[in-house]
mmCIF file of C-alpha atoms in Angstrom:
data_model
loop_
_atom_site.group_PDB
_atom_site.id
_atom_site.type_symbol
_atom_site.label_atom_id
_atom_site.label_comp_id
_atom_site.label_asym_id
_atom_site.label_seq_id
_atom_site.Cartn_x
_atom_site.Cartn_y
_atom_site.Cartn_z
ATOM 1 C CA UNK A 23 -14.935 27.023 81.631
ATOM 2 C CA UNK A 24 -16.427 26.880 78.010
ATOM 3 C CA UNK A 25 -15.117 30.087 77.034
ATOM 4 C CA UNK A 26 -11.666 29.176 78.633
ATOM 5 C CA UNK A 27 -11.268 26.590 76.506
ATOM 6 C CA UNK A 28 -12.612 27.898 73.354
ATOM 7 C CA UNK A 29 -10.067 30.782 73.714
ATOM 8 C CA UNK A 30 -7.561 28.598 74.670
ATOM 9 C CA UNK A 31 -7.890 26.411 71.571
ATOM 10 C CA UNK A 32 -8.388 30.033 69.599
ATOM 11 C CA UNK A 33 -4.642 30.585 71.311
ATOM 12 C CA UNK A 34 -3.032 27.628 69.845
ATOM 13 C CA UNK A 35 -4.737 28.039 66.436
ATOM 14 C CA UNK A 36 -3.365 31.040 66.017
ATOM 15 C CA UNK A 37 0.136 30.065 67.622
ATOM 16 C CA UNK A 38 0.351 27.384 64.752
ATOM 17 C CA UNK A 39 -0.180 29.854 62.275
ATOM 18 C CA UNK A 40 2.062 32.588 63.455
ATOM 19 C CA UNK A 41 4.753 29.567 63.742
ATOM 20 C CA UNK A 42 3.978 28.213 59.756
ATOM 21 C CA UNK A 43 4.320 31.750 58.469
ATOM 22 C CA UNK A 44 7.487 32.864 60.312
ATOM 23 C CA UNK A 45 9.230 28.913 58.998
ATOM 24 C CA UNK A 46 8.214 29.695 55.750
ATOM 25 C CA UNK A 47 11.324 30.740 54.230
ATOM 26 C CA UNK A 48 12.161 34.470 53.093
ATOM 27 C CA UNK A 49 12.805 33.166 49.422
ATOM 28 C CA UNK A 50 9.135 32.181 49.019
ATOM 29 C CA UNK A 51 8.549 36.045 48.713
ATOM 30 C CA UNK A 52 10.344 35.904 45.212
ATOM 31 C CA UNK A 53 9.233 32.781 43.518
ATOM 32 C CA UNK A 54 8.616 33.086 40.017
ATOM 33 C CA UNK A 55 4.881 32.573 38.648
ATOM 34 C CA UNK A 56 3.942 35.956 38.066
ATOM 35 C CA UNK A 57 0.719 37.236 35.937
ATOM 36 C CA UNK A 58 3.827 38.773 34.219
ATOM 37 C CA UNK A 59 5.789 35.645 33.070
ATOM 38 C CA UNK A 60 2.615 33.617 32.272
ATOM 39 C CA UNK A 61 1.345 36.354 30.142
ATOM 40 C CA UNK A 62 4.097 36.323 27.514
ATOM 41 C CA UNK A 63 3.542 33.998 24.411
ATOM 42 C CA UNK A 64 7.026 32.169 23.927
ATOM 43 C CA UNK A 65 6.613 32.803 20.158
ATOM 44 C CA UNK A 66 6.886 36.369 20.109
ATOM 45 C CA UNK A 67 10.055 37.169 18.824
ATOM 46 C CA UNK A 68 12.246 40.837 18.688
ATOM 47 C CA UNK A 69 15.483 42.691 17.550
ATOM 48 C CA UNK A 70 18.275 44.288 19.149
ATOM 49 C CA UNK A 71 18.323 47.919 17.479
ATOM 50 C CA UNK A 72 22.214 48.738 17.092
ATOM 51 C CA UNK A 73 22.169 51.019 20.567
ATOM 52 C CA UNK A 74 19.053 52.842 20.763
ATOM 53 C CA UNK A 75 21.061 54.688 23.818
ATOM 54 C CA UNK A 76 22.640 56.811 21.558
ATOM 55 C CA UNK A 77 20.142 57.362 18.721
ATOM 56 C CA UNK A 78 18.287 60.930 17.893
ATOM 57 C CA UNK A 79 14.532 60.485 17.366
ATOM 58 C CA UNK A 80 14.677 60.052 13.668
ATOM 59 C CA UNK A 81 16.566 57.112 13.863
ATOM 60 C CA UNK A 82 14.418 55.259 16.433
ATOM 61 C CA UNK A 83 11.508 56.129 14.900
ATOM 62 C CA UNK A 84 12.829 54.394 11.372
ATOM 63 C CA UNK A 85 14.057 51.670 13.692
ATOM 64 C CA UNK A 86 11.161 50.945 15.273
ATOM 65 C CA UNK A 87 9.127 51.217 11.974
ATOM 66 C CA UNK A 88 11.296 48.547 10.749
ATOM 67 C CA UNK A 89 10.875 46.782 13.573
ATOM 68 C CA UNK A 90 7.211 46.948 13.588
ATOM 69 C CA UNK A 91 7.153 46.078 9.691
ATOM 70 C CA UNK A 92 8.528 42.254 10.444
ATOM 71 C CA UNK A 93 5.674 41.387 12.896
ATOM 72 C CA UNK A 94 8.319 41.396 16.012
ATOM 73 C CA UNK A 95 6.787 42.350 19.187
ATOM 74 C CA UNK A 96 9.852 42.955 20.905
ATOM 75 C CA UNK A 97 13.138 45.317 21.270
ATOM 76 C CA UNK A 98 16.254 45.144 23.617
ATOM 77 C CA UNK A 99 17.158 48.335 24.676
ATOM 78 C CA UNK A 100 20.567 49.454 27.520
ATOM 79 C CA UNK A 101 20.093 51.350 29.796
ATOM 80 C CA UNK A 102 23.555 52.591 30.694
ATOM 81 C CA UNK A 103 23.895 53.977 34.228
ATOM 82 C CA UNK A 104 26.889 55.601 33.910
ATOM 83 C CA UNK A 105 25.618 57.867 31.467
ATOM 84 C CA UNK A 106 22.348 58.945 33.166
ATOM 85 C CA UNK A 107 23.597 59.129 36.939
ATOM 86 C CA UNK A 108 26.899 60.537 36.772
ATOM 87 C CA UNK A 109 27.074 62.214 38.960
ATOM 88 C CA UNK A 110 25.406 60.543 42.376
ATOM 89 C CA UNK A 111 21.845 61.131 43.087
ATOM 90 C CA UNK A 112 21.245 62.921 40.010
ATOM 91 C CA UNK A 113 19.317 61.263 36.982
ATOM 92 C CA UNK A 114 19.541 62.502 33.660
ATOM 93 C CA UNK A 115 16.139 60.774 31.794
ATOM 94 C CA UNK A 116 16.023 62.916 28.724
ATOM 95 C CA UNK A 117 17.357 59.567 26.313
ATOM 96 C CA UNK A 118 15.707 56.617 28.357
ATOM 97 C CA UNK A 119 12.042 58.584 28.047
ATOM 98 C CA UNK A 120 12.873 59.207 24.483
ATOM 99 C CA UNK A 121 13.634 55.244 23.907
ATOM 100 C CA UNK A 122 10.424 54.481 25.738
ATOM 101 C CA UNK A 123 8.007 56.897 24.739
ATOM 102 C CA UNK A 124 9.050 55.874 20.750
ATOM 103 C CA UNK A 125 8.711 52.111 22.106
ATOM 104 C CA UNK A 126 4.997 52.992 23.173
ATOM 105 C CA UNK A 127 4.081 55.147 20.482
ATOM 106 C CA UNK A 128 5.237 52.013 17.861
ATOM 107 C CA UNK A 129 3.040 49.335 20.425
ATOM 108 C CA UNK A 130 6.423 47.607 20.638
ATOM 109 C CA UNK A 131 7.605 45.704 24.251
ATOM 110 C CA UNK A 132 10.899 46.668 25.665
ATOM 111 C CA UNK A 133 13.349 44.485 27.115
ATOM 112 C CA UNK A 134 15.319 46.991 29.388
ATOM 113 C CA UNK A 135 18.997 45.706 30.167
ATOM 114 C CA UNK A 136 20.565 47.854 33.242
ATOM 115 C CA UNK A 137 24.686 47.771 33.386
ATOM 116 C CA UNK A 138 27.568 49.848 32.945
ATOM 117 C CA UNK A 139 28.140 51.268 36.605
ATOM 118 C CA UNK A 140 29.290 55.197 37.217
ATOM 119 C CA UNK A 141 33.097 55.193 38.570
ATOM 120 C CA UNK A 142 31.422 56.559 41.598
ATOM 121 C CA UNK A 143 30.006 52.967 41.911
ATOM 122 C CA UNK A 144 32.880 51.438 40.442
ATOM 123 C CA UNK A 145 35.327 52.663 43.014
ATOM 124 C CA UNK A 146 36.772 55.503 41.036
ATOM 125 C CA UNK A 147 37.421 53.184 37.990
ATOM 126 C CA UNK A 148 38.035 54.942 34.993
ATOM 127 C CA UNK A 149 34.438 53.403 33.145
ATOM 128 C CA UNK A 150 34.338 55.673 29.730
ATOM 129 C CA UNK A 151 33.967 52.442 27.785
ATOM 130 C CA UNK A 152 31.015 51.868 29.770
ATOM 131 C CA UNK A 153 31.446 48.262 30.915
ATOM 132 C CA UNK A 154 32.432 47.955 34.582
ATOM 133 C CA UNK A 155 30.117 46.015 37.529
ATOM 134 C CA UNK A 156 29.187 48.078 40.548
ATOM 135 C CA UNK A 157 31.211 47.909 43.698
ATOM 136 C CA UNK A 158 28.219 49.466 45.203
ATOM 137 C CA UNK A 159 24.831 46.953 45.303
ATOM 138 C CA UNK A 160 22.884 49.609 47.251
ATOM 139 C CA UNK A 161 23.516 52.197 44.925
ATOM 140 C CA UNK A 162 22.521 49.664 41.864
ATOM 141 C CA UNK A 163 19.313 48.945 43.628
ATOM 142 C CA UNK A 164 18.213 51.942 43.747
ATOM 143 C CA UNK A 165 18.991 53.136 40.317
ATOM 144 C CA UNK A 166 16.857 49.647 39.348
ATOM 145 C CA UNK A 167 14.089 51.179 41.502
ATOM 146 C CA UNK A 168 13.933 54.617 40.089
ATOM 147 C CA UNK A 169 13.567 53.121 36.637
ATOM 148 C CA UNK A 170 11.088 50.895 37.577
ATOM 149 C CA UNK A 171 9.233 53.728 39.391
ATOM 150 C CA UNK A 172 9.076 55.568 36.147
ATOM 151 C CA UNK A 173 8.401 53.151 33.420
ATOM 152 C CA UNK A 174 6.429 50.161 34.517
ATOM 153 C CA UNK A 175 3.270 51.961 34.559
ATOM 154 C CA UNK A 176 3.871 53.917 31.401
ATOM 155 C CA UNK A 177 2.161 52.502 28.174
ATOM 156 C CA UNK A 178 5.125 49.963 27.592
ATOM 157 C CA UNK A 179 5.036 46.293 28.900
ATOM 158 C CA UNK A 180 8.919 45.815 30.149
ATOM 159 C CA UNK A 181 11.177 42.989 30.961
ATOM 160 C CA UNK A 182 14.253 43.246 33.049
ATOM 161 C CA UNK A 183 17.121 41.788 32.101
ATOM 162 C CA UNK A 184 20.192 42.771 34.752
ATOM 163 C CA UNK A 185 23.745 42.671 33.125
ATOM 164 C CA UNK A 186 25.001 41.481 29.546
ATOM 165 C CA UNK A 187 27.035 38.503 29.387
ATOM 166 C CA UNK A 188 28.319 38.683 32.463
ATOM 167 C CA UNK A 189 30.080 35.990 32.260
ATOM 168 C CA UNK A 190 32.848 37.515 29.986
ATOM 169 C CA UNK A 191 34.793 40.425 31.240
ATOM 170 C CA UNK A 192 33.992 43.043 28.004
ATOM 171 C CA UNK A 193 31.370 43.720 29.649
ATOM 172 C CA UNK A 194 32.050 43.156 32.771
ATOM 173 C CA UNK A 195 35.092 45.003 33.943
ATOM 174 C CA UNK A 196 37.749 44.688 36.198
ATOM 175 C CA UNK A 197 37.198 40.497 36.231
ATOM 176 C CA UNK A 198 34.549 37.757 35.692
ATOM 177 C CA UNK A 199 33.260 37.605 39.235
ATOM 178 C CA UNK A 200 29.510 35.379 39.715
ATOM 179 C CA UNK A 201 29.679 36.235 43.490
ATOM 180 C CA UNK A 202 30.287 40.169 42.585
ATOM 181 C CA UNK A 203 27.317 39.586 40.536
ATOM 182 C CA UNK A 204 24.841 38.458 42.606
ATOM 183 C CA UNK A 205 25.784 40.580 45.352
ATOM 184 C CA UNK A 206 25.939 43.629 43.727
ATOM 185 C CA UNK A 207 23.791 43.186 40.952
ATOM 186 C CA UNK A 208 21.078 40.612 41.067
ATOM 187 C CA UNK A 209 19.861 40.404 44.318
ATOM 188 C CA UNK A 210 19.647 44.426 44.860
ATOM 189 C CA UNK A 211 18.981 44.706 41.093
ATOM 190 C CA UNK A 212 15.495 42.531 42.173
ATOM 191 C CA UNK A 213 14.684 44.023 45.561
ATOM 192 C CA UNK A 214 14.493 47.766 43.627
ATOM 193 C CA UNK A 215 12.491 46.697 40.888
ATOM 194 C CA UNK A 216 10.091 44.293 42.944
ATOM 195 C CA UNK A 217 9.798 47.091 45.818
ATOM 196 C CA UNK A 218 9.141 49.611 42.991
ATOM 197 C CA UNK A 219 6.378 47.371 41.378
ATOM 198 C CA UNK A 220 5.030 46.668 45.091
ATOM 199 C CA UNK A 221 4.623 50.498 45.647
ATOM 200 C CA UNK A 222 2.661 51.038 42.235
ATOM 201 C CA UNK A 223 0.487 48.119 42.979
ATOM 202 C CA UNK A 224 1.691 46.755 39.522
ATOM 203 C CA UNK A 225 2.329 43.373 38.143
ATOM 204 C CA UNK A 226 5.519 42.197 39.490
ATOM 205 C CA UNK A 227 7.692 42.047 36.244
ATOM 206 C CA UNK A 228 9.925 40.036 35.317
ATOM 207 C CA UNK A 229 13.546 39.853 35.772
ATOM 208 C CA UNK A 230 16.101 37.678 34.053
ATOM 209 C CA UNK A 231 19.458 36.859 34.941
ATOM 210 C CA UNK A 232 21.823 38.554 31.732
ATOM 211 C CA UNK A 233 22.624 37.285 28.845
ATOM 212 C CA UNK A 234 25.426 34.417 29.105
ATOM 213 C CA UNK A 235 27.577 33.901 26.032
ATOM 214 C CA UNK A 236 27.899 30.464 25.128
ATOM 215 C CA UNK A 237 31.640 30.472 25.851
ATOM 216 C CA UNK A 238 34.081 27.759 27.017
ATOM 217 C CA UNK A 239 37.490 29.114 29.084
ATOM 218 C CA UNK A 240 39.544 27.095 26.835
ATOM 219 C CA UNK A 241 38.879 29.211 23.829
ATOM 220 C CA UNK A 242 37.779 32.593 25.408
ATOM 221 C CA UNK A 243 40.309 34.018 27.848
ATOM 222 C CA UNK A 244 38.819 35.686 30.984
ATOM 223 C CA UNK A 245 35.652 33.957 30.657
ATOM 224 C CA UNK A 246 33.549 31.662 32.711
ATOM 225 C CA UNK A 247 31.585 28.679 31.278
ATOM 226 C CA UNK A 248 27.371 29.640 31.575
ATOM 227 C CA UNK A 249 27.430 26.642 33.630
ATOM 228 C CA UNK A 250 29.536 27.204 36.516
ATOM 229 C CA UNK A 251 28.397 31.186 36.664
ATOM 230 C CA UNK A 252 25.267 29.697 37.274
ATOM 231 C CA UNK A 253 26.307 27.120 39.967
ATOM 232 C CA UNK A 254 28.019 30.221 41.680
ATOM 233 C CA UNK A 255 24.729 31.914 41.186
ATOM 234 C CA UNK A 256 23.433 29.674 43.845
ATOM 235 C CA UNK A 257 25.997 29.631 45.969
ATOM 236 C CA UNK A 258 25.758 33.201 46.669
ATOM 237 C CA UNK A 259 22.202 33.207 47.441
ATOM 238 C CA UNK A 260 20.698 34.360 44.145
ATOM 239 C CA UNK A 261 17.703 31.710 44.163
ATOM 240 C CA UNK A 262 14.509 33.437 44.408
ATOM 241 C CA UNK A 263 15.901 36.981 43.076
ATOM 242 C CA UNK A 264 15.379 35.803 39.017
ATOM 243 C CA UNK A 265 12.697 34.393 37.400
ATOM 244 C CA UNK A 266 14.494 32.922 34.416
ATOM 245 C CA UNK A 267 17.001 33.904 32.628
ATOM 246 C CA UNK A 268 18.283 34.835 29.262
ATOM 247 C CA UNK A 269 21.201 33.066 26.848
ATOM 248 C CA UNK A 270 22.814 33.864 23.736
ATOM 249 C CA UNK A 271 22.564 31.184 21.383
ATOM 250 C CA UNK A 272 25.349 32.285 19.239
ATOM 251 C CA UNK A 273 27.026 29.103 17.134
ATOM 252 C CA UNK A 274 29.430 31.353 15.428
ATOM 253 C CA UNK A 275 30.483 30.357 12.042
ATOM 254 C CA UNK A 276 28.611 26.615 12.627
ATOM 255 C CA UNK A 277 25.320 25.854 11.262
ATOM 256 C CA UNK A 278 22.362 25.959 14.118
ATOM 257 C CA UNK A 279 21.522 22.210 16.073
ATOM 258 C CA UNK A 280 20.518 20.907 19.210
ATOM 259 C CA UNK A 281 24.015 19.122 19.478
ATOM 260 C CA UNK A 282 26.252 22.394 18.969
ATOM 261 C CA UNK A 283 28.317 22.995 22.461
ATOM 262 C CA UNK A 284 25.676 26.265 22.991
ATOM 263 C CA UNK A 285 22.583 24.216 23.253
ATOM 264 C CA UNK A 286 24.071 21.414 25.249
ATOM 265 C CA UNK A 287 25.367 23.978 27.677
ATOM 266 C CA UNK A 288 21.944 25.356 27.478
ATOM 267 C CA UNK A 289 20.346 22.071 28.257
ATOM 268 C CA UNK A 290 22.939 21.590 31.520
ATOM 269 C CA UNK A 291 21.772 25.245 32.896
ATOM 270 C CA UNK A 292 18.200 23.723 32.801
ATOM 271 C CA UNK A 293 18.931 20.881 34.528
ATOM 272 C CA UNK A 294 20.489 23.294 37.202
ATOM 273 C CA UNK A 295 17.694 25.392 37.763
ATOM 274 C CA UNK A 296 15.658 22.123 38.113
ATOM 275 C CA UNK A 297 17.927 20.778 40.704
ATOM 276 C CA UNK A 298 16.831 23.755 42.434
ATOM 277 C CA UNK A 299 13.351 23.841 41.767
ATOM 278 C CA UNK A 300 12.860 26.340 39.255
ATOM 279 C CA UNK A 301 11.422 24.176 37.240
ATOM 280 C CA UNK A 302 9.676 25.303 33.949
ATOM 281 C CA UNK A 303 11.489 28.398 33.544
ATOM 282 C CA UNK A 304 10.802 29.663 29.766
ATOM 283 C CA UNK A 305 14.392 30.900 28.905
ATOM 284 C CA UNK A 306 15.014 34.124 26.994
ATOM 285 C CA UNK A 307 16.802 34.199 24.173
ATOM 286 C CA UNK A 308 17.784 38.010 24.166
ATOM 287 C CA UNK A 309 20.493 38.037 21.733
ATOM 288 C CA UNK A 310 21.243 35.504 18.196
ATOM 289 C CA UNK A 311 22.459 35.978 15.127
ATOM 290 C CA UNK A 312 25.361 35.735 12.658
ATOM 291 C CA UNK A 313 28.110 38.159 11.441
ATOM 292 C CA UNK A 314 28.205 38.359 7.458
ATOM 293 C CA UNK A 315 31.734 39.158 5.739
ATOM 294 C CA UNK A 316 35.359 37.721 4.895
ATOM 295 C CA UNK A 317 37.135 38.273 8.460
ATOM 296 C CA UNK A 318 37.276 36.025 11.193
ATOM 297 C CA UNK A 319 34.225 34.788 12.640
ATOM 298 C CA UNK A 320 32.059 35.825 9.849
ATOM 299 C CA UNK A 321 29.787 33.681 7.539
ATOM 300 C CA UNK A 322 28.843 34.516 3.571
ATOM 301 C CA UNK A 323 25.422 35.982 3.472
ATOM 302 C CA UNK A 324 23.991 33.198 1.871
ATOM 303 C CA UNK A 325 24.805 30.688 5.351
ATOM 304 C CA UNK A 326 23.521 33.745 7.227
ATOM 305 C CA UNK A 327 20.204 32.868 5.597
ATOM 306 C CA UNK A 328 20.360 29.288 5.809
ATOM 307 C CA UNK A 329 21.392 29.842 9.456
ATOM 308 C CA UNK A 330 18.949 32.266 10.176
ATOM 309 C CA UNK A 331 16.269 29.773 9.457
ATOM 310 C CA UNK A 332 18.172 26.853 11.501
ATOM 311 C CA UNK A 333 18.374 29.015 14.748
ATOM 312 C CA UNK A 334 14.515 29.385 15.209
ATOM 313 C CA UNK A 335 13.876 26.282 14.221
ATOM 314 C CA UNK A 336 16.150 24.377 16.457
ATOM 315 C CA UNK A 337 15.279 27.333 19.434
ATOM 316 C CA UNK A 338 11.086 26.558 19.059
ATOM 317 C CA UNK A 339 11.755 22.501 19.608
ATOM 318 C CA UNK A 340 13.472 23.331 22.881
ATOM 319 C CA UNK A 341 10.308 22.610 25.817
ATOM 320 C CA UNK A 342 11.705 25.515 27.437
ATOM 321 C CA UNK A 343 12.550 27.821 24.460
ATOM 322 C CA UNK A 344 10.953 31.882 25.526
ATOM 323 C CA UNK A 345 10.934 34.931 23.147
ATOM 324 C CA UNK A 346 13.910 35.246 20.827
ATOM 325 C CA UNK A 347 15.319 38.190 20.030
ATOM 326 C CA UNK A 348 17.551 39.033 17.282
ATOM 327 C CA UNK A 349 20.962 40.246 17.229
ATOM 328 C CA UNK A 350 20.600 42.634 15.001
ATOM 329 C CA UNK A 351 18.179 44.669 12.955
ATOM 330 C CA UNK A 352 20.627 46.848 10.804
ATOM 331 C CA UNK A 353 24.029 46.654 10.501
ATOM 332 C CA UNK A 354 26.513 49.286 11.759
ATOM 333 C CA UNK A 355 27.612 51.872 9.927
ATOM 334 C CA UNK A 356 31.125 50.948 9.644
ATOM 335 C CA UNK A 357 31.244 48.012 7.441
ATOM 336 C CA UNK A 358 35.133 46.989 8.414
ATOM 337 C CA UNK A 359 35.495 43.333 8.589
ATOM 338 C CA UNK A 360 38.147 43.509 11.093
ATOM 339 C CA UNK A 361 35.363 44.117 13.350
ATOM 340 C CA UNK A 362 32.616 41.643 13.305
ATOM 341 C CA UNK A 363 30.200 43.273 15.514
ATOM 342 C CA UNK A 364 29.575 45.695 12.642
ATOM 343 C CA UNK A 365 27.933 43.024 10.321
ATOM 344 C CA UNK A 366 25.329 41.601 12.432
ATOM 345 C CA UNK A 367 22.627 43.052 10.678
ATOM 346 C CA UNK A 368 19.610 41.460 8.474
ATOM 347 C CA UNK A 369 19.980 44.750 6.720
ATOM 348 C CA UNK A 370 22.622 46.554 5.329
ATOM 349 C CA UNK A 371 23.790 50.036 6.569
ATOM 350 C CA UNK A 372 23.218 51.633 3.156
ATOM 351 C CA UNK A 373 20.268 54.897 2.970
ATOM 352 C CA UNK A 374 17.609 51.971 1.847
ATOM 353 C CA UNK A 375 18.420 49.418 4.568
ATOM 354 C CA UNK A 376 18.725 46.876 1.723
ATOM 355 C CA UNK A 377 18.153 43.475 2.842
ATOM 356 C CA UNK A 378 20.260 40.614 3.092
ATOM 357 C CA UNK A 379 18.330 37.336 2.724
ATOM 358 C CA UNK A 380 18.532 36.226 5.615
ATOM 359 C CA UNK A 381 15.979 39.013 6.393
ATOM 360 C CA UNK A 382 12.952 37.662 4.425
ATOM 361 C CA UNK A 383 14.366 34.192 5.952
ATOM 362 C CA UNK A 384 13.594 35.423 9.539
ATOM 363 C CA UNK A 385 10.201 37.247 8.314
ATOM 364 C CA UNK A 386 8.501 34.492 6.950
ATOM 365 C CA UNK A 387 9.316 32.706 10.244
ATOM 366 C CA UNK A 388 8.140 35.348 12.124
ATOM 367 C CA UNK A 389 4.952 35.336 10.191
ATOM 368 C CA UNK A 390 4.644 31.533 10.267
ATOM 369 C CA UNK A 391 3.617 31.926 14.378
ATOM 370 C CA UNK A 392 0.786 34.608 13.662
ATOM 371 C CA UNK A 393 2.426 37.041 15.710
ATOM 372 C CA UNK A 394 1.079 40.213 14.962
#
């Protein structure tokens, strides 16, 4: 009778436990908290490298000299699917291992952004300018994994950042769409990379939601405010499948403070996430800067300095302020004012890379938080 009641209370004990685990939701699986996220000091800051994508290994390697020259830990580097799987099932890696074995060789980080779907994946859309969401999740899922598979172990520590500003439709073609986006592209975007990182019995790494632009529907047509993306985010199921995510701090032609419309947005996605219980979230900010020149949206070089030196400082007083990295290094070789994204740089574009001074500005800072 002793027995029979020792295994009978064995039996319920066990019960209990099979019932806690199976009520335990799903989501748990992909809370944030990683060894990954923990491990990265908030302070270290980075550059966007004009597009390393399409760079020969001369130029990366004086890139990432330059890089390395400033202190910076970080770079942002696409990864554009279209170009290396066009045609399904077939990889070409020769450019991504180029990227990343420079990246190790220099003892930099990479921040690896994955977008820009095949039109096989795009439902035959016509996607030469490389900026069209996948119609097919599965297919982006797996691409995600087969990166992962390849690189996390490698000699490079890597964050994954899944889209660019997808709340604009640049980059983002045929339309602004948060549900698209978490369907197709965060949530399968996370199970590859997390399954890959399972599989190698590595450090689960970490993945941020893409870039938002700090844009407001009233000024920017085809857009969707940071705000409600994120709200649809939710919606959709997307909880559990980030563990932060990354903004673009941009103030345009305005000088940097906590009261510009970016940062208050900023502050109203935090609240969000808290809502939900992602609380503490360090928030990545993987693209700032400011366009120098005469045309429209552009600031003298002299306010790109002054402004320079306003965005870090007002970023580091934010509680939940991550890496920062810097939009850009050099500017583009085209130095037409009609198109601001060609004057971005802390350098210019000449053969010595002379620097504006807003590129001591940013060095001293960089040096001011011992970041070597």
């Amino acid at each position: 009778m002793r027995n029979r009641r020792r295994l009978l209370v064995l039996a319920i004990a066990t019960l209990v436990l099979l019932l806690a685990v199976v009520a335990t939701p799903v989501i748990q699986h992909w809370q944030s908290g990683s060894d990954a996220s923990e491990a990265i000091d908030p302070h270290e800051l980075g550059f966007n490298t004009q597009e390393p994508y399409f760079a020969q290994e001369d130029e990366l390697n004086r890139l990432y000299d330059q890089v390395r020259s400033t202190g910076t830990q970080w770079v942002r580097v696409t990864l554009f699917w279209d170009l290396m799987e066009q045609v399904k099932g077939s990889i070409d890696w020769t450019q991504a291992d180029l990227i990343l074995d420079t990246a190790a060789a220099k003892g930099l980080k990479v921040v690896l952004v994955i977008r820009s779907a095949p039109s096989w994946a795009a439902d035959g859309a016509d996607t030469s300018l490389h900026n069209y969401m996948p119609t097919d999740g599965e297919a982006y899922g797996l691409f995600c994994y087969e990166v992962t598979k390849r690189y996390l172990k490698s000699a490079v520590p890597l964050v994954f950042e899944l889209g660019n500003e997808e709340n604009m439709q640049f980059f983002n073609m045929p339309e602004v769409d948060a549900a698209k986006y978490t369907t197709t592209m965060l949530i399968p975007g996370s199970e590859g990379i997390r399954r890959a990182a399972k599989e190698l019995g590595a450090v689960r790494p970490l993945v941020l939601v893409g870039g938002f632009a700090p844009v407001e529907p009233t000024y920017v047509p085809n857009s969707v405010r940071p705000l409600d993306f994120m709200k649809a985010i939710y919606d959709n199921g997307g909880r559990g499948y980030f563990d932060s995510i990354a903004y673009h701090p941009y103030t345009y032609e305005s000088e940097p403070s906590s009261s510009h419309w970016t940062f208050s947005e900023l502050a109203s996605l935090v609240d969000l996430m808290n809502s939900y219980g992602d609380m503490q979230r360090k928030i990545w900010a993987t693209e700032v800067g400011f366009a120098t020149g005469s045309g429209e949206g552009e600031v003298s070089e002299e306010d790109q300095a002054e402004f320079t030196g306003a965005a870090v400082d007002v970023w580091y007083s934010l509680p939940y302020a991550g890496p920062m990295l810097w939009y850009e290094l050099v500017d583009n070789t085209s130095d037409d004012d009609a198109n601001r994204e060609n004057r971005f740089g802390l350098l210019h574009s000449d053969a010595n890379w002379t620097p504006k001074p807003a590129y001591d500005v940013l060095v001293e800072k960089i040096r001011s938080f011992h970041v070597k």
